Short mmCIF file of C-alpha atoms and ligand atoms in Angstrom, two decimals:
data_model
loop_
_atom_site.label_atom_id
_atom_site.label_comp_id
_atom_site.label_asym_id
_atom_site.label_seq_id
_atom_site.Cartn_x
_atom_site.Cartn_y
_atom_site.Cartn_z
CA MET A 1 -6.17 29.09 -20.39
CA GLY A 2 -9.46 28.93 -18.55
CA VAL A 3 -12.69 28.22 -20.33
CA VAL A 4 -14.49 31.42 -21.34
CA LEU A 5 -17.68 29.93 -22.69
CA GLY A 6 -18.89 26.52 -21.58
CA CYS A 7 -21.33 25.05 -24.09
CA ILE A 8 -23.64 22.09 -23.67
CA ALA A 9 -25.39 20.64 -26.73
CA ASP A 10 -28.31 18.23 -26.67
CA ASP A 11 -26.96 16.08 -29.52
CA PHE A 12 -23.73 15.30 -31.32
CA THR A 13 -24.29 16.91 -34.71
CA GLY A 14 -25.65 20.01 -32.97
CA ALA A 15 -22.45 20.17 -30.96
CA THR A 16 -20.34 19.86 -34.10
CA ASP A 17 -22.34 22.59 -35.76
CA LEU A 18 -21.86 24.94 -32.80
CA ALA A 19 -18.15 24.11 -32.44
CA GLY A 20 -17.61 24.75 -36.16
CA LEU A 21 -19.34 28.13 -36.09
CA LEU A 22 -17.38 29.26 -33.02
CA ALA A 23 -14.14 28.11 -34.66
CA ARG A 24 -14.79 30.26 -37.74
CA SER A 25 -13.40 33.13 -35.69
CA GLY A 26 -10.03 31.37 -35.37
CA VAL A 27 -10.35 30.72 -31.63
CA ARG A 28 -9.51 27.37 -30.15
CA VAL A 29 -12.60 25.21 -29.71
CA SER A 30 -12.69 21.73 -28.33
CA LEU A 31 -15.55 19.32 -28.61
CA ARG A 32 -16.01 16.51 -26.13
CA MET A 33 -18.27 13.50 -26.52
CA GLY A 34 -20.17 13.33 -23.28
CA VAL A 35 -18.97 14.60 -19.92
CA PRO A 36 -15.24 13.85 -19.91
CA GLU A 37 -13.87 11.35 -17.45
CA GLU A 38 -10.68 13.35 -17.21
CA ALA A 39 -10.68 15.93 -14.40
CA PRO A 40 -11.19 19.44 -15.78
CA GLU A 41 -8.45 20.78 -13.56
CA THR A 42 -5.84 18.77 -15.45
CA ALA A 43 -7.46 18.63 -18.90
CA ASP A 44 -5.98 20.71 -21.71
CA THR A 45 -9.00 22.96 -22.14
CA ALA A 46 -9.73 25.52 -24.85
CA ALA A 47 -11.33 28.95 -24.41
CA PHE A 48 -14.47 27.50 -25.96
CA GLU A 49 -15.48 24.07 -24.75
CA VAL A 50 -18.45 22.23 -26.20
CA ILE A 51 -19.79 19.12 -24.49
CA ALA A 52 -21.97 16.96 -26.71
CA LEU A 53 -24.73 15.11 -24.88
CA LYS A 54 -27.42 12.88 -26.31
CA CYS A 55 -30.35 14.10 -24.26
CA ARG A 56 -32.80 15.68 -26.71
CA THR A 57 -35.41 13.01 -26.16
CA ALA A 58 -34.09 11.46 -22.96
CA PRO A 59 -36.40 11.36 -19.92
CA LYS A 60 -36.49 14.83 -18.35
CA ALA A 61 -34.74 13.87 -15.09
CA GLN A 62 -31.93 12.20 -17.02
CA ALA A 63 -31.48 15.18 -19.36
CA VAL A 64 -31.31 17.54 -16.38
CA ALA A 65 -28.85 15.31 -14.50
CA GLU A 66 -26.58 14.99 -17.55
CA THR A 67 -26.52 18.71 -18.27
CA LEU A 68 -25.81 19.51 -14.63
CA ALA A 69 -22.88 17.08 -14.72
CA ALA A 70 -21.61 18.83 -17.86
CA LEU A 71 -22.10 22.20 -16.18
CA ASP A 72 -20.12 21.05 -13.18
CA TRP A 73 -17.22 19.95 -15.40
CA LEU A 74 -17.23 23.26 -17.28
CA ARG A 75 -17.35 25.32 -14.09
CA ARG A 76 -14.46 23.39 -12.61
CA ALA A 77 -12.60 24.14 -15.85
CA GLY A 78 -13.12 27.84 -15.12
CA ALA A 79 -16.20 28.72 -17.18
CA GLU A 80 -18.48 31.44 -15.82
CA ARG A 81 -20.67 31.86 -18.90
CA PHE A 82 -22.64 29.09 -20.49
CA PHE A 83 -24.52 28.29 -23.67
CA TRP A 84 -27.29 25.70 -23.88
CA LYS A 85 -27.54 24.58 -27.50
CA TYR A 86 -30.59 22.88 -28.95
CA CYS A 87 -31.94 22.41 -32.43
CA SER A 88 -32.88 25.37 -34.63
CA THR A 89 -36.32 23.80 -35.00
CA PHE A 90 -36.73 23.83 -31.20
CA ASP A 91 -37.04 20.03 -31.16
CA SER A 92 -38.73 19.15 -27.88
CA THR A 93 -41.79 17.49 -26.44
CA ALA A 94 -44.49 19.00 -24.23
CA GLU A 95 -42.33 18.07 -21.19
CA GLY A 96 -39.03 19.33 -22.52
CA ASN A 97 -36.16 19.05 -22.54
CA ILE A 98 -35.28 22.58 -23.62
CA GLY A 99 -37.11 24.41 -20.83
CA PRO A 100 -36.37 22.09 -17.88
CA VAL A 101 -32.67 21.99 -18.70
CA ALA A 102 -32.51 25.78 -19.08
CA GLU A 103 -34.29 26.23 -15.78
CA ALA A 104 -31.96 23.77 -14.02
CA LEU A 105 -28.92 25.53 -15.49
CA MET A 106 -30.28 28.89 -14.34
CA ALA A 107 -30.84 27.61 -10.82
CA ALA A 108 -27.37 26.08 -10.65
CA THR A 109 -25.58 29.16 -12.00
CA GLY A 110 -27.73 31.81 -10.34
CA ALA A 111 -28.72 33.27 -13.75
CA ASP A 112 -31.78 35.47 -13.20
CA GLN A 113 -32.88 35.62 -16.84
CA THR A 114 -32.06 33.91 -20.11
CA ILE A 115 -32.92 34.16 -23.78
CA TYR A 116 -34.21 31.59 -26.28
CA CYS A 117 -33.08 32.15 -29.84
CA PRO A 118 -33.02 29.11 -32.14
CA ALA A 119 -32.90 31.35 -35.26
CA PHE A 120 -30.40 30.45 -38.01
CA PRO A 121 -31.22 32.76 -40.94
CA GLU A 122 -28.52 31.28 -43.23
CA ASN A 123 -30.32 27.93 -42.90
CA GLY A 124 -33.83 29.33 -43.19
CA ARG A 125 -34.76 29.42 -39.50
CA ALA A 126 -36.28 32.75 -38.52
CA ILE A 127 -38.31 33.94 -35.53
CA PHE A 128 -40.88 36.69 -35.90
CA MET A 129 -43.25 37.74 -33.11
CA GLY A 130 -42.22 34.63 -31.27
CA ASN A 131 -43.16 32.34 -34.16
CA LEU A 132 -40.53 30.09 -35.66
CA PHE A 133 -40.35 29.69 -39.43
CA VAL A 134 -38.61 26.98 -41.44
CA GLY A 135 -37.96 28.61 -44.79
CA GLU A 136 -41.26 30.28 -45.61
CA LEU A 137 -43.36 27.88 -43.56
CA PRO A 138 -44.37 28.21 -39.94
CA LEU A 139 -42.70 25.44 -37.91
CA ALA A 140 -45.99 23.57 -37.40
CA GLU A 141 -46.56 23.44 -41.18
CA SER A 142 -42.99 22.37 -41.97
CA PRO A 143 -41.88 18.73 -42.26
CA MET A 144 -41.07 18.96 -38.52
CA LYS A 145 -44.78 18.44 -37.86
CA ASP A 146 -44.24 14.76 -38.69
CA HIS A 147 -40.93 14.16 -36.91
CA PRO A 148 -41.00 10.66 -35.39
CA LEU A 149 -39.65 11.70 -31.97
CA THR A 150 -40.36 15.40 -31.59
CA PRO A 151 -43.29 16.37 -33.82
CA MET A 152 -43.64 20.17 -33.69
CA ARG A 153 -47.35 21.04 -33.84
CA ASP A 154 -47.16 24.68 -32.71
CA SER A 155 -44.98 27.42 -34.21
CA ASN A 156 -45.18 29.80 -31.27
CA LEU A 157 -42.10 29.50 -29.09
CA MET A 158 -43.73 31.10 -26.03
CA ARG A 159 -46.56 28.58 -26.16
CA LEU A 160 -44.08 25.73 -26.67
CA LEU A 161 -41.87 26.87 -23.84
CA ALA A 162 -44.42 27.87 -21.19
CA PRO A 163 -45.56 24.32 -20.31
CA GLN A 164 -41.92 23.25 -20.03
CA VAL A 165 -40.90 25.80 -17.38
CA GLU A 166 -42.08 27.15 -14.06
CA GLY A 167 -40.89 30.75 -14.53
CA LYS A 168 -42.65 33.42 -16.61
CA VAL A 169 -42.14 33.49 -20.39
CA GLY A 170 -42.03 36.66 -22.52
CA LEU A 171 -40.94 38.06 -25.88
CA ALA A 172 -38.45 40.63 -27.14
CA ASN A 173 -39.74 41.15 -30.65
CA ARG A 174 -38.08 42.03 -33.93
CA LEU A 175 -38.93 45.74 -33.66
CA THR A 176 -37.00 45.90 -30.40
CA VAL A 177 -34.08 43.94 -31.84
CA ALA A 178 -34.01 46.08 -35.00
CA ARG A 179 -33.42 49.19 -32.87
CA GLY A 180 -30.14 47.76 -31.61
CA PRO A 181 -28.46 46.32 -28.51
CA GLU A 182 -29.46 49.15 -26.17
CA SER A 183 -33.10 48.74 -27.06
CA LEU A 184 -32.93 44.99 -26.53
CA ARG A 185 -31.16 45.40 -23.20
CA ALA A 186 -33.83 47.86 -22.06
CA ARG A 187 -36.57 45.43 -23.06
CA LEU A 188 -34.87 42.58 -21.18
CA ASP A 189 -34.60 44.79 -18.08
CA ALA A 190 -38.24 45.78 -18.33
CA LEU A 191 -39.26 42.14 -18.64
CA LYS A 192 -37.05 41.25 -15.68
CA ALA A 193 -38.83 43.88 -13.61
CA GLU A 194 -42.10 42.12 -14.48
CA GLY A 195 -40.62 38.83 -13.33
CA VAL A 196 -40.14 37.40 -16.84
CA VAL A 197 -37.11 35.14 -16.73
CA HIS A 198 -37.47 33.20 -20.02
CA VAL A 199 -37.32 35.56 -22.99
CA VAL A 200 -37.88 34.43 -26.56
CA VAL A 201 -35.98 36.80 -28.86
CA ASP A 202 -36.96 37.38 -32.50
CA ALA A 203 -34.33 37.22 -35.23
CA VAL A 204 -34.95 37.09 -38.97
CA ALA A 205 -31.55 38.06 -40.37
CA ASP A 206 -27.87 37.74 -39.46
CA GLU A 207 -27.79 41.39 -38.31
CA ASP A 208 -30.34 40.51 -35.64
CA LEU A 209 -28.08 37.80 -34.28
CA GLY A 210 -25.25 40.34 -34.04
CA VAL A 211 -27.49 42.68 -32.03
CA ILE A 212 -28.61 39.87 -29.74
CA ALA A 213 -25.08 38.64 -29.11
CA GLU A 214 -23.96 42.21 -28.43
CA ALA A 215 -26.78 42.82 -25.97
CA CYS A 216 -26.58 39.46 -24.21
CA HIS A 217 -22.94 38.35 -24.26
CA ASP A 218 -22.56 39.06 -20.56
CA MET A 219 -25.49 36.91 -19.48
CA THR A 220 -24.51 33.93 -17.37
CA LEU A 221 -26.64 31.63 -19.50
CA LEU A 222 -27.62 31.97 -23.14
CA THR A 223 -29.74 29.41 -24.94
CA GLY A 224 -30.41 28.89 -28.61
CA GLY A 225 -29.34 27.39 -31.90
CA SER A 226 -25.73 27.63 -32.95
CA ALA A 227 -26.02 30.82 -35.03
CA VAL A 228 -26.60 33.24 -32.16
CA ALA A 229 -23.32 32.06 -30.60
CA MET A 230 -21.30 32.77 -33.73
CA PRO A 231 -20.58 36.47 -32.97
CA LEU A 232 -19.50 35.73 -29.38
CA PRO A 233 -15.77 35.03 -29.97
CA HIS A 234 -15.30 38.40 -31.70
CA ILE A 235 -17.12 40.20 -28.92
CA TYR A 236 -15.08 38.46 -26.21
CA LEU A 237 -11.85 39.29 -28.07
CA ARG A 238 -12.86 42.93 -28.36
CA GLU A 239 -13.85 43.13 -24.71
CA GLY A 240 -10.66 41.44 -23.58
CA ALA A 241 -12.46 38.43 -22.06
CA ILE A 242 -10.17 36.38 -24.29
CA THR A 243 -6.85 37.34 -25.81
CA GLU A 244 -5.05 36.39 -28.99
CA ALA A 245 -3.69 33.46 -26.98
CA ALA A 246 -7.13 31.90 -27.31
CA LYS A 247 -6.55 31.53 -31.05
CA ARG A 248 -5.86 28.04 -32.22
CA ALA A 249 -2.34 27.00 -33.06
CA ALA A 250 -1.29 25.91 -36.54
CA ALA A 251 -2.65 22.53 -37.56
CA PRO A 252 -0.55 19.75 -36.05
CA GLU A 253 1.36 17.33 -38.24
CA VAL A 254 -0.34 14.05 -38.94
CA GLY A 255 1.01 11.29 -41.17
CA PRO A 256 -0.08 11.13 -44.83
CA GLY A 257 -1.96 7.81 -44.72
CA ASN A 258 -5.59 8.48 -45.61
CA ILE A 259 -8.96 6.87 -46.16
CA VAL A 260 -12.55 7.80 -46.95
CA LEU A 261 -15.17 5.72 -45.11
CA SER A 262 -18.71 6.28 -46.27
CA GLY A 263 -21.83 4.77 -44.74
CA SER A 264 -24.14 7.56 -45.83
CA CYS A 265 -26.65 6.93 -48.62
CA SER A 266 -27.84 10.53 -48.86
CA ALA A 267 -28.06 12.01 -52.35
CA MET A 268 -25.06 14.29 -51.91
CA THR A 269 -22.90 11.52 -50.50
CA ARG A 270 -23.78 9.31 -53.48
CA ALA A 271 -22.58 12.07 -55.80
CA GLN A 272 -19.44 12.54 -53.70
CA VAL A 273 -18.57 8.85 -53.81
CA ALA A 274 -19.11 8.77 -57.58
CA ALA A 275 -16.90 11.85 -57.99
CA TYR A 276 -14.09 10.37 -55.89
CA LEU A 277 -14.00 6.85 -57.35
CA PRO A 278 -12.24 7.67 -60.66
CA ASN A 279 -9.20 8.90 -58.72
CA ALA A 280 -9.09 6.46 -55.84
CA ALA A 281 -9.04 2.75 -55.18
CA GLY A 282 -12.54 1.79 -54.10
CA TYR A 283 -14.15 -1.08 -52.21
CA ARG A 284 -17.91 -1.39 -51.99
CA LEU A 285 -19.45 -2.95 -48.89
CA ASP A 286 -22.68 -4.82 -49.47
CA PRO A 287 -24.78 -5.55 -46.37
CA LEU A 288 -26.06 -8.81 -47.90
CA ASP A 289 -22.51 -10.00 -48.48
CA LEU A 290 -21.48 -8.84 -45.00
CA ALA A 291 -24.35 -10.85 -43.50
CA GLU A 292 -23.20 -13.95 -45.31
CA ASN A 293 -19.42 -13.70 -45.36
CA GLY A 294 -18.44 -11.07 -42.81
CA PRO A 295 -15.96 -8.24 -43.40
CA GLN A 296 -12.78 -10.29 -44.03
CA ALA A 297 -12.67 -9.62 -47.77
CA ALA A 298 -12.83 -5.88 -47.13
CA ARG A 299 -10.11 -6.15 -44.49
CA ASP A 300 -7.86 -8.07 -46.88
CA TRP A 301 -8.46 -5.49 -49.59
CA LEU A 302 -7.57 -2.67 -47.20
CA ALA A 303 -4.43 -4.44 -45.99
CA ALA A 304 -3.21 -4.63 -49.60
CA GLN A 305 -3.50 -0.86 -50.18
CA PRO A 306 -0.56 1.45 -49.55
CA PRO A 307 -1.56 3.74 -46.62
CA GLU A 308 -0.69 6.87 -48.58
CA ALA A 309 -2.73 6.00 -51.67
CA ALA A 310 -6.17 7.55 -52.14
CA LYS A 311 -8.81 4.99 -51.21
CA ILE A 312 -12.43 4.74 -50.28
CA ILE A 313 -14.54 2.05 -48.64
CA TYR A 314 -18.23 2.71 -49.05
CA ALA A 315 -21.60 1.15 -48.38
CA THR A 316 -23.18 4.11 -50.09
CA ALA A 317 -25.80 2.80 -52.50
CA GLU A 318 -28.82 3.84 -54.54
CA PRO A 319 -32.21 3.73 -52.76
CA GLU A 320 -33.24 0.51 -54.60
CA ALA A 321 -30.17 -1.35 -53.35
CA VAL A 322 -30.66 -0.05 -49.83
CA ALA A 323 -34.32 -1.12 -49.90
CA LYS A 324 -33.33 -4.58 -51.12
CA ALA A 325 -30.81 -5.03 -48.29
CA GLN A 326 -33.29 -3.72 -45.75
CA GLU A 327 -35.99 -6.06 -47.01
CA ALA A 328 -33.72 -9.07 -46.67
CA LEU A 329 -32.07 -8.16 -43.37
CA GLY A 330 -34.32 -5.61 -41.67
CA VAL A 331 -33.47 -1.90 -41.50
CA ALA A 332 -31.62 -2.08 -38.19
CA ARG A 333 -29.53 -5.15 -39.03
CA ALA A 334 -28.53 -3.81 -42.46
CA GLY A 335 -27.40 -0.57 -40.81
CA ASP A 336 -25.64 -2.34 -37.96
CA LEU A 337 -23.71 -4.62 -40.30
CA VAL A 338 -22.44 -1.66 -42.30
CA GLU A 339 -21.60 0.40 -39.24
CA ALA A 340 -19.78 -2.47 -37.54
CA ALA A 341 -17.77 -3.20 -40.69
CA LEU A 342 -16.77 0.44 -41.17
CA ALA A 343 -15.85 0.72 -37.49
CA LEU A 344 -13.62 -2.35 -37.75
CA LEU A 345 -12.07 -1.13 -41.00
CA ALA A 346 -11.32 2.24 -39.36
CA LYS A 347 -9.37 0.41 -36.65
CA ASP A 348 -7.56 -1.68 -39.26
CA ALA A 349 -6.73 1.48 -41.21
CA LEU A 350 -5.23 3.08 -38.11
CA ALA A 351 -3.11 0.00 -37.49
CA LEU A 352 -1.96 0.11 -41.12
CA GLY A 353 -0.75 3.70 -40.75
CA VAL A 354 -3.76 5.76 -41.84
CA ARG A 355 -3.90 9.08 -39.96
CA ARG A 356 -6.37 11.11 -42.05
CA PHE A 357 -9.96 9.94 -41.89
CA VAL A 358 -12.80 11.33 -43.95
CA VAL A 359 -16.07 9.85 -42.69
CA ALA A 360 -19.46 10.32 -44.34
CA GLY A 361 -22.70 9.73 -42.45
CA GLY A 362 -23.97 10.88 -39.06
CA GLU A 363 -24.54 7.42 -37.58
CA THR A 364 -21.45 6.16 -39.35
CA SER A 365 -19.39 8.93 -37.74
CA GLY A 366 -20.64 7.88 -34.31
CA ALA A 367 -19.62 4.27 -34.98
CA VAL A 368 -16.17 5.21 -36.30
CA THR A 369 -15.29 7.69 -33.53
CA LYS A 370 -16.39 5.15 -30.94
CA ALA A 371 -14.30 2.38 -32.51
CA LEU A 372 -11.25 4.65 -32.59
CA GLY A 373 -11.81 5.62 -28.96
CA VAL A 374 -12.01 9.32 -29.79
CA THR A 375 -13.50 11.27 -26.89
CA ALA A 376 -12.43 14.83 -27.70
CA MET A 377 -11.72 16.82 -30.84
CA GLU A 378 -10.06 20.14 -31.52
CA ILE A 379 -11.85 21.97 -34.27
CA GLY A 380 -9.75 23.01 -37.27
CA ALA A 381 -10.49 24.85 -40.50
CA GLU A 382 -13.82 24.43 -42.24
CA ILE A 383 -13.77 22.38 -45.43
CA ALA A 384 -17.36 23.12 -46.39
CA PRO A 385 -19.98 25.08 -44.42
CA GLY A 386 -20.58 23.13 -41.22
CA VAL A 387 -17.83 20.55 -41.82
CA PRO A 388 -14.44 21.24 -40.25
CA TRP A 389 -11.31 19.14 -39.99
CA THR A 390 -10.79 18.05 -36.42
CA TRP A 391 -7.67 16.89 -34.56
CA CYS A 392 -7.97 14.11 -32.09
CA HIS A 393 -6.25 11.15 -30.53
CA SER A 394 -6.91 7.47 -30.92
CA GLY A 395 -5.00 6.10 -27.95
CA ASP A 396 -1.65 7.89 -28.20
CA THR A 397 -1.83 8.37 -31.94
CA ARG A 398 -2.74 11.77 -33.30
CA ILE A 399 -5.19 11.69 -36.17
CA ALA A 400 -7.12 14.14 -38.29
CA MET A 401 -10.76 13.39 -38.86
CA THR A 402 -13.64 15.05 -40.63
CA LEU A 403 -17.18 13.89 -40.03
CA LYS A 404 -19.65 14.80 -42.73
CA SER A 405 -23.29 14.07 -42.30
CA GLY A 406 -25.67 13.30 -45.14
CA ASN A 407 -26.15 16.20 -47.46
CA PHE A 408 -23.25 18.41 -46.44
CA GLY A 409 -20.42 19.43 -48.76
CA SER A 410 -20.18 19.73 -52.53
CA GLU A 411 -19.59 16.86 -54.99
CA THR A 412 -15.81 17.12 -54.73
CA PHE A 413 -15.83 17.16 -50.93
CA PHE A 414 -13.60 14.12 -50.35
CA ALA A 415 -10.74 15.31 -52.56
CA GLU A 416 -11.16 18.88 -51.28
CA ALA A 417 -10.97 17.74 -47.68
CA LEU A 418 -7.75 15.79 -48.20
CA SER A 419 -6.09 18.49 -50.27
CA LYS A 420 -6.98 21.09 -47.66
CA LEU A 421 -4.99 19.06 -45.17
CA GLU A 422 -2.00 19.10 -47.55
CA THR A 423 -1.98 22.87 -47.71
CA LYS A 424 -1.71 23.14 -43.91
CA GLN A 425 -4.28 25.52 -42.57
P1 ADP B 501 -26.59 10.17 -43.15
O1 ADP B 501 -25.79 11.20 -42.42
O2 ADP B 501 -26.51 10.31 -44.64
O3 ADP B 501 -28.00 10.02 -42.63
P2 ADP B 501 -25.89 7.87 -41.56
O4 ADP B 501 -24.55 7.22 -41.41
O5 ADP B 501 -26.40 8.68 -40.39
O6 ADP B 501 -25.85 8.76 -42.88
O7 ADP B 501 -27.00 6.81 -41.85
C1 ADP B 501 -26.92 5.89 -42.88
C2 ADP B 501 -27.36 4.52 -42.33
O8 ADP B 501 -27.56 3.66 -43.44
C3 ADP B 501 -26.31 3.88 -41.47
O9 ADP B 501 -26.92 3.22 -40.39
C4 ADP B 501 -25.67 2.87 -42.41
O10 ADP B 501 -25.10 1.79 -41.72
C5 ADP B 501 -26.84 2.45 -43.27
N1 ADP B 501 -26.42 1.97 -44.59
C6 ADP B 501 -25.38 2.38 -45.31
N2 ADP B 501 -25.29 1.75 -46.48
C7 ADP B 501 -26.33 0.89 -46.51
C8 ADP B 501 -26.79 -0.05 -47.47
N3 ADP B 501 -26.14 -0.22 -48.63
N4 ADP B 501 -27.90 -0.76 -47.19
C9 ADP B 501 -28.55 -0.55 -46.03
N5 ADP B 501 -28.16 0.31 -45.08
C10 ADP B 501 -27.07 1.03 -45.32
#
């Protein structure tokens, strides 16, 4: 089946977030790390394709070139409608890359107008009169004001966007959105007549996102956070743009061998590790020990475990222990040692027959997927909000993997994830 919506995300966790929300509808969604090498004409594509880039803070020309390459792949796969996904806090610098990429995508697709809607009410991101709020705080008063790479010092999306683009910027405000899709469409047409091609759209509640999706689902290019894309599968199904055939098939069979690999030290992950340990064999990785003795002891321990037994290898530690390791080794080296060890152990686990991988930590997930050579994932059922099971291949071997960043999931996440796989969603 051809691609119905081609999505391009400016970072990996943003792509996962978008893919997960689209998949809530039951449609088939596939997530690809970077522009695939495989030709789109022969690739097994889903109705919803999400390409994860890493271009949020890349130089502008590079970000534009990468997104255009992604666009080209998606078009060759049959997509005629596109979604440019960025962060719900509009993470960008004065130069971009949100605006320049949107403008390049518009030029390449012939889109004559697009919308900007990073709102995600469920996660406390709302836009009112063009101003973005994080919880109850304007963006520029939220912790985003001190972000190391993209400090957000203005809350007004029109003012943030205008210097990034050449075309005219305007607003469709909440009063317009509250009156429904017709009203929003009329406002967009009126703005178009005035030559406004970049339209910030207010949204403070989920209903607003429904109205926006309804009014704008036919646009060639939509831009925003993940939430505004969530209603699209239902609308496309209703309109016949996709059929029931776009629904994902039953979860494929994967062998029972399993492992939890945790390199996250976030508070929730610490609680999750503690909750899992009483019922699983556990091995703790210590960066100081890794620096001195390497990962062989961990590898030997893993080799002695039956693949099907519950087990966890974790570097997860309390802040004092992390600080101690970082002091002795440096922050980067401590992190690298842990990531390299977990990546190697993931490969060992695969060779030992493990097929179900639960991975905790954003950076850790990147290291593990890379080590396993995973370049594409089919999104399965959600385990916790924002964390789905995914199906992928490591070489010719089919595996199931869930990637959980920092504070996601409840305390019993690891056991829940693995038991969810047993019940076959
Ligand atoms: P999260 O999603 O919680 O931020 P990440 O995997 O993105 O988790 O980041 C955690 C980082 O901390 C990784 O680079 C990891 O290698 C590093 N790390 C994990 N355990 C330790 C530890 N005990 N000491 C120092 N660094 C650690």
